Coordinates of C-alpha atoms in Angstrom, one line a residue:
X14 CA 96.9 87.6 103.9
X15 CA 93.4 86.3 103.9
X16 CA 91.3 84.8 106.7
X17 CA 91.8 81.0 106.9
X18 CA 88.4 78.9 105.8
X19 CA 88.0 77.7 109.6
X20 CA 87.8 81.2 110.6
X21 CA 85.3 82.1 108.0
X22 CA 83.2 79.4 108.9
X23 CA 83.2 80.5 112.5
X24 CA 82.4 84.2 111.7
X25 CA 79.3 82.4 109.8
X26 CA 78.1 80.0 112.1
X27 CA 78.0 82.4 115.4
X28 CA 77.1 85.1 113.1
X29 CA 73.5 85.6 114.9
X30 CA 75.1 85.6 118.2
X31 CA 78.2 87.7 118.1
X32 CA 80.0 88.2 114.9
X33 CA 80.8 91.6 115.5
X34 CA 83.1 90.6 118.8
X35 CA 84.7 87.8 117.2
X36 CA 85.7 89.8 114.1
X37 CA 87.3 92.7 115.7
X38 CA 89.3 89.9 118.0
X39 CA 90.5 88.6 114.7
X40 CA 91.4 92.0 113.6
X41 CA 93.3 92.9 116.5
X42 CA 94.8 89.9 116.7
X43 CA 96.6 90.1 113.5
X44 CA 97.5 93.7 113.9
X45 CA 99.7 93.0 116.7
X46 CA 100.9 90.4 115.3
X47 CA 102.4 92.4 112.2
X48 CA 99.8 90.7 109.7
X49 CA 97.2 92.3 107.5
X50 CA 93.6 91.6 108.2
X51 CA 91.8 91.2 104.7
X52 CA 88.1 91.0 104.2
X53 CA 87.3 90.2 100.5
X54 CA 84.1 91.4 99.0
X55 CA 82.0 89.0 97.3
X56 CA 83.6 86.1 100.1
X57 CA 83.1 87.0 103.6
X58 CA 83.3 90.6 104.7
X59 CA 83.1 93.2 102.5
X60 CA 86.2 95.5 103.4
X61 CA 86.3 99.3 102.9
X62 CA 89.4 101.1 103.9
X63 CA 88.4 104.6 105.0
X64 CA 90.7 107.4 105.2
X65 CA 89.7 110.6 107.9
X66 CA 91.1 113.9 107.3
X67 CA 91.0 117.5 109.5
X68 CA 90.4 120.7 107.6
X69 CA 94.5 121.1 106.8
X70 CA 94.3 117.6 105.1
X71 CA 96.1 115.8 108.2
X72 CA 95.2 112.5 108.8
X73 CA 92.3 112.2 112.5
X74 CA 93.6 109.5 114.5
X75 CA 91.3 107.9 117.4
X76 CA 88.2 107.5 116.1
X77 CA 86.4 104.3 117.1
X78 CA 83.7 102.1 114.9
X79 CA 80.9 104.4 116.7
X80 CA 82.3 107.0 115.2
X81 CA 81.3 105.4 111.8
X82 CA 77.9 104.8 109.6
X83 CA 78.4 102.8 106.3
X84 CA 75.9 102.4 104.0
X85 CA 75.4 100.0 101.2
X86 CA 73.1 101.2 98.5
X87 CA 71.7 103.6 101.4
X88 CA 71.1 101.0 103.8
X89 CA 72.6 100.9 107.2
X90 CA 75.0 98.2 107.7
X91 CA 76.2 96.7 110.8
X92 CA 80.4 97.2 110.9
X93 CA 81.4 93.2 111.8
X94 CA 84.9 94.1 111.7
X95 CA 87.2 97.6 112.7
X96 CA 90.7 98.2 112.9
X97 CA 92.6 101.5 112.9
X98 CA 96.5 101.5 112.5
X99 CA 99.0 101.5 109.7
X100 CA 98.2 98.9 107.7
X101 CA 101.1 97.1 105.6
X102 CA 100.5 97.7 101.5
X103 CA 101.2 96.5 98.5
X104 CA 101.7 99.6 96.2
X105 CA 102.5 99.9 92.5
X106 CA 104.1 102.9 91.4
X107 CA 104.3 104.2 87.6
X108 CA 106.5 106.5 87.0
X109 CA 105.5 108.2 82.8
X110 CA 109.0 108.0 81.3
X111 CA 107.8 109.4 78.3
X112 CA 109.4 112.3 76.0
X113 CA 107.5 115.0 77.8
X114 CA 108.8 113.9 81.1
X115 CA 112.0 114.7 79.7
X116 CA 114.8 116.5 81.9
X117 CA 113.8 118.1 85.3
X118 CA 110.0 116.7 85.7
X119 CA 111.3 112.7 85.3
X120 CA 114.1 113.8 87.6
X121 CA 112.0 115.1 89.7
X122 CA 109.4 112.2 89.4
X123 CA 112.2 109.7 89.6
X124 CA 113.3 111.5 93.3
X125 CA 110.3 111.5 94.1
X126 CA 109.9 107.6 93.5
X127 CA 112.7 107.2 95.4
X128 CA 112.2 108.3 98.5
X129 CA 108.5 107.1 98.5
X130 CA 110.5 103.5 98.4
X131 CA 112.4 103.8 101.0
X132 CA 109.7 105.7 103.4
X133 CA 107.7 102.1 102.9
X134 CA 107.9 99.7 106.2
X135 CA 109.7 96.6 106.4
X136 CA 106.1 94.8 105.7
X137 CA 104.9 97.0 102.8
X138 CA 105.3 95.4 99.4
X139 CA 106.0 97.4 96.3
X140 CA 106.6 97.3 92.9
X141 CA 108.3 99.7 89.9
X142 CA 106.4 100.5 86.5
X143 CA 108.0 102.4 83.2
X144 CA 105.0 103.8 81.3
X145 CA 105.7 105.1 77.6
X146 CA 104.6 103.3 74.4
X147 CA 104.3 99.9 76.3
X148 CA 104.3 99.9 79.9
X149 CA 106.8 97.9 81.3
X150 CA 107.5 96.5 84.8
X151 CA 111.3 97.4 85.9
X152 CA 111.0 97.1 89.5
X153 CA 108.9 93.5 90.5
X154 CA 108.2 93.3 94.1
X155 CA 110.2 90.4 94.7
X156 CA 113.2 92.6 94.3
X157 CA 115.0 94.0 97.5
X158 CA 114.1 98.1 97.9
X159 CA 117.8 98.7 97.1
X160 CA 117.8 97.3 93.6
X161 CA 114.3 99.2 93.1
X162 CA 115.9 102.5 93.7
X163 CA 118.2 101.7 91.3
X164 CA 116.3 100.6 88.4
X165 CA 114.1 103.7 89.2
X166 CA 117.3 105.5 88.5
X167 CA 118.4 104.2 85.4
X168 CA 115.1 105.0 83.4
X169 CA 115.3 107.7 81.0
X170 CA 112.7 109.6 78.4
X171 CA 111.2 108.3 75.4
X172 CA 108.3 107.5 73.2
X173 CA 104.6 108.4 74.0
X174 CA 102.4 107.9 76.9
X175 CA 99.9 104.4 77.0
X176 CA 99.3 105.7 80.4
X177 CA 95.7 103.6 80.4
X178 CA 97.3 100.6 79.7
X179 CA 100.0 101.3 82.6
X180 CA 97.7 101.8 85.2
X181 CA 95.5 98.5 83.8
X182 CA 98.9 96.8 84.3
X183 CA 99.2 97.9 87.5
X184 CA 96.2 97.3 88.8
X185 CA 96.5 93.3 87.7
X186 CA 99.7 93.2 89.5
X187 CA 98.6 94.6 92.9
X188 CA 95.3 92.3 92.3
X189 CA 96.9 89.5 94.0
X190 CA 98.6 90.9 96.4
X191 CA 97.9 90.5 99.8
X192 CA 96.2 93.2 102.4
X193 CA 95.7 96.4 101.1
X194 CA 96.6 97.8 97.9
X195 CA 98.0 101.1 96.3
X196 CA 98.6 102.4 92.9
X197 CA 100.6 105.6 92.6
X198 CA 101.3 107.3 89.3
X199 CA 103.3 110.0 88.0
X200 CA 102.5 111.7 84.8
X201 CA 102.3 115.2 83.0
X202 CA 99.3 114.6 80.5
X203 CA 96.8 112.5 79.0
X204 CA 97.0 109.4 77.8
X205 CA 97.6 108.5 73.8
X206 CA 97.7 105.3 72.2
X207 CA 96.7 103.0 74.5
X208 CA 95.0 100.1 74.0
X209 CA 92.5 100.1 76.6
X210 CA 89.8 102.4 77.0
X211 CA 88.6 104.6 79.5
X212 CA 85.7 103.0 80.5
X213 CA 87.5 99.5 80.5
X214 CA 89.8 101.0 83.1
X215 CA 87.4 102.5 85.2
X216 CA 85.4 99.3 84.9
X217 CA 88.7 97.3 85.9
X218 CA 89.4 99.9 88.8
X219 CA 86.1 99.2 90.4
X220 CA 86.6 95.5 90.7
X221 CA 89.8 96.1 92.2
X222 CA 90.5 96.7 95.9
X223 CA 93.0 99.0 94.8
X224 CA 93.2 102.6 96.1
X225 CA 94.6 104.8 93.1
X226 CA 96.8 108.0 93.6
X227 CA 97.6 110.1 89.7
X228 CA 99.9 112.0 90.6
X229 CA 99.4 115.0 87.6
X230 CA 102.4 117.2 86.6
X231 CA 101.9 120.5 85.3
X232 CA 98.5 122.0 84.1
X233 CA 96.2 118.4 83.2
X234 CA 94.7 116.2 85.4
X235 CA 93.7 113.4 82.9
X236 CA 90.2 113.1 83.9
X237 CA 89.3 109.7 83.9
X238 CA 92.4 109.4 86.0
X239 CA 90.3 111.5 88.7
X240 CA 87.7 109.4 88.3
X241 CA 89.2 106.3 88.9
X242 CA 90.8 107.8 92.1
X243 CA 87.5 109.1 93.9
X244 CA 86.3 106.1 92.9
X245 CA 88.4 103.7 94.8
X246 CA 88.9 106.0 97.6
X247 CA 92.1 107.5 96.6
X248 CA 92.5 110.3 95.6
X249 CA 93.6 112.6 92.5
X250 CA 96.4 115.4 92.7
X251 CA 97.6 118.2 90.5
X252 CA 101.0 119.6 90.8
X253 CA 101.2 122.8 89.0
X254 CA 105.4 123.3 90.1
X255 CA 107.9 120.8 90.1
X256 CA 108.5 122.0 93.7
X257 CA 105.0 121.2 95.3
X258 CA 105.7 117.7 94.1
X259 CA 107.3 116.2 97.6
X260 CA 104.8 117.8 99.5
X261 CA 101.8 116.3 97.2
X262 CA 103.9 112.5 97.9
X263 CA 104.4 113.1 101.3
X264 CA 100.8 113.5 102.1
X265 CA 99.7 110.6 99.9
X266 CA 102.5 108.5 102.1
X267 CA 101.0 110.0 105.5
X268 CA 97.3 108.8 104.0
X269 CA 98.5 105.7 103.5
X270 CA 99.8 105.2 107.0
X271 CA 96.6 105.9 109.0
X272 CA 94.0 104.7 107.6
X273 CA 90.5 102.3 109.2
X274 CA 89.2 99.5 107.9
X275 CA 86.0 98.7 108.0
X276 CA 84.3 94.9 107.6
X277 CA 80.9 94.0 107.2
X278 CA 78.6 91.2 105.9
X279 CA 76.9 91.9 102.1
X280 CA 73.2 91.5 102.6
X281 CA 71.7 89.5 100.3
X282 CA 70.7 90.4 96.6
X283 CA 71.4 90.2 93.0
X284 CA 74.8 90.7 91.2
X285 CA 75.8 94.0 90.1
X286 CA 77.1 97.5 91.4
X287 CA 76.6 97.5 94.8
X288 CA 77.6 101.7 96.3
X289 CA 79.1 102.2 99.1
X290 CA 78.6 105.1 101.7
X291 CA 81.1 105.7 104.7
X292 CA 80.7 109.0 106.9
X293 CA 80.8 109.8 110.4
X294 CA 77.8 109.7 112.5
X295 CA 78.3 113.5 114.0
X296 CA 79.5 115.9 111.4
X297 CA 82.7 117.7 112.5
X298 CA 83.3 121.0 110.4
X299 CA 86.1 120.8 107.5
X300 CA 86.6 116.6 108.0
X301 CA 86.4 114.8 104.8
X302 CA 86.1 111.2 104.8
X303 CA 87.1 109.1 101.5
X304 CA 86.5 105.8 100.6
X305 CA 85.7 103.2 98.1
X306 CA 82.1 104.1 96.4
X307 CA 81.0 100.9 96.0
X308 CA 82.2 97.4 94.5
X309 CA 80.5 94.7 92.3
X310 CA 79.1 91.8 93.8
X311 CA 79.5 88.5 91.7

């Protein structure tokens, strides 16, 4: 859901005297109200979804907009907007149905898939992609959770992996989507045969709002895969056993849960790659903080 065009024009017009106030009241306001505040970059605010972790990797709850410094091409920037809470997503998951994923690791994968779906909140929106030769969507996010899980279960193994022309796929169909965004994918190797190129996808990933979760299974983590994922402020993970493969989806749910967003007002300048900086303004020992690394303006 997006700000309405009278409440864009009032963040712009008492700007000068208090547009930090009046943005968090917005923020708050829709947060309680079970609606998803949404800052586009290039439009208003520029929004950056930050995600805090403690040395185990579990998710620090409590932190206030003082607690934050973002920097745009290292330059301060003044945080207009701040919300902390479990935002609702849209999330695309791809599950690699192809002949390597044969047998226990697309079991596995398809489980897995499963019971990320129905760990999603009433609000969260999500959608179901096959990837093998052609990527194909099976599971569109107008259909109810139930059906999901089942056409999640009927997919079986075949072909060859187009996986860069999956995750290009997915990221058009969460581009739309309102409030934040997710792309989670399951695979055991490296793409072949798809269309798209790695730089093309890495180019589309950073013009999406999209925060991308490969999901690696067994011993390659398709690099560019990695990329992508620091890049939007997901992140990348490599599960060397079938078994650690729950635990890896479980903590990519919990991430997704508790996250801060973070609004603020582009400064003025030419188009182009624009980086982004978020960190915290006392350094704690073992917290990580992850978030997009920039965006392009237009």
């Amino acid at each position: 859901m997006q700000c309405s065009d009278r409440a864009i024009d009032r963040f712009e017009r008492r700007r000068v005297l208090s547009v930090s106030s009046i943005a968090t009241a917005v923020v708050v306001a829709l947060v309680a109200a079970g609606q998803v505040p949404t800052f586009q970059s290039g439009i208003n605010l520029v929004e950056v979804y930050a995600t805090v972790l403690d040395a185990s990797g579990a998710p620090i709850r409590g932190l206030t907009r003082e607690d934050f410094v973002l920097l745009e091409d290292g330059q301060a920037q003044s945080i207009d907007a701040f919300a902390e809470g479990a935002f609702p997503v849209s999330v695309a998951i791809g599950i690699d149905r192809s002949a390597s994923m044969a047998g226990m690791k697309l079991a596995l994968a398809k489980r897995a898939t499963t019971g990320f779906l129905r760990a999603l909140e009433p609000l969260d929106r999500s959608s179901v992609f096959a990837i093998g030769a052609e990527p194909e969507l099976v599971a569109p996010a107008s259909m109810a959770r139930d059906a999901q899980v089942g056409a999640v279960d009927a997919l079986d193994a075949w072909s060859t992996t187009a996986l860069y022309d999956g995750v290009a796929m997915m990221l058009t169909a969460v581009a739309d989507e309102p409030g934040r965004q997710a792309v989670v994918v399951f695979s055991d190797g490296v793409d072949r045969y798809s269309q798209t190129r790695a730089g093309t996808l890495l180019e589309q990933a950073r013009r999406s709002r999209a925060l991308v979760y490969p999901i690696a299974i067994g011993r390659t983590r398709p690099p560019v895969l990695a990329e992508i994922a620091a890049a939007s402020g997901g992140r990348s993970v490599l599960v060397p056993t079938v078994g650690a493969l729950d635990a890896a989806l479980n903590g990519i749910a919990e991430e997704l849960h508790h996250q801060y967003l973070l609004g603020y007002m582009p400064p003025t300048g030419p188009a182009g790659w624009r980086r982004i900086t978020v960190q915290l303004a006392a350094r704690r020992t073992g917290v990580r903080v992850r978030a997009r690394d920039g965006y392009v303006a237009d």
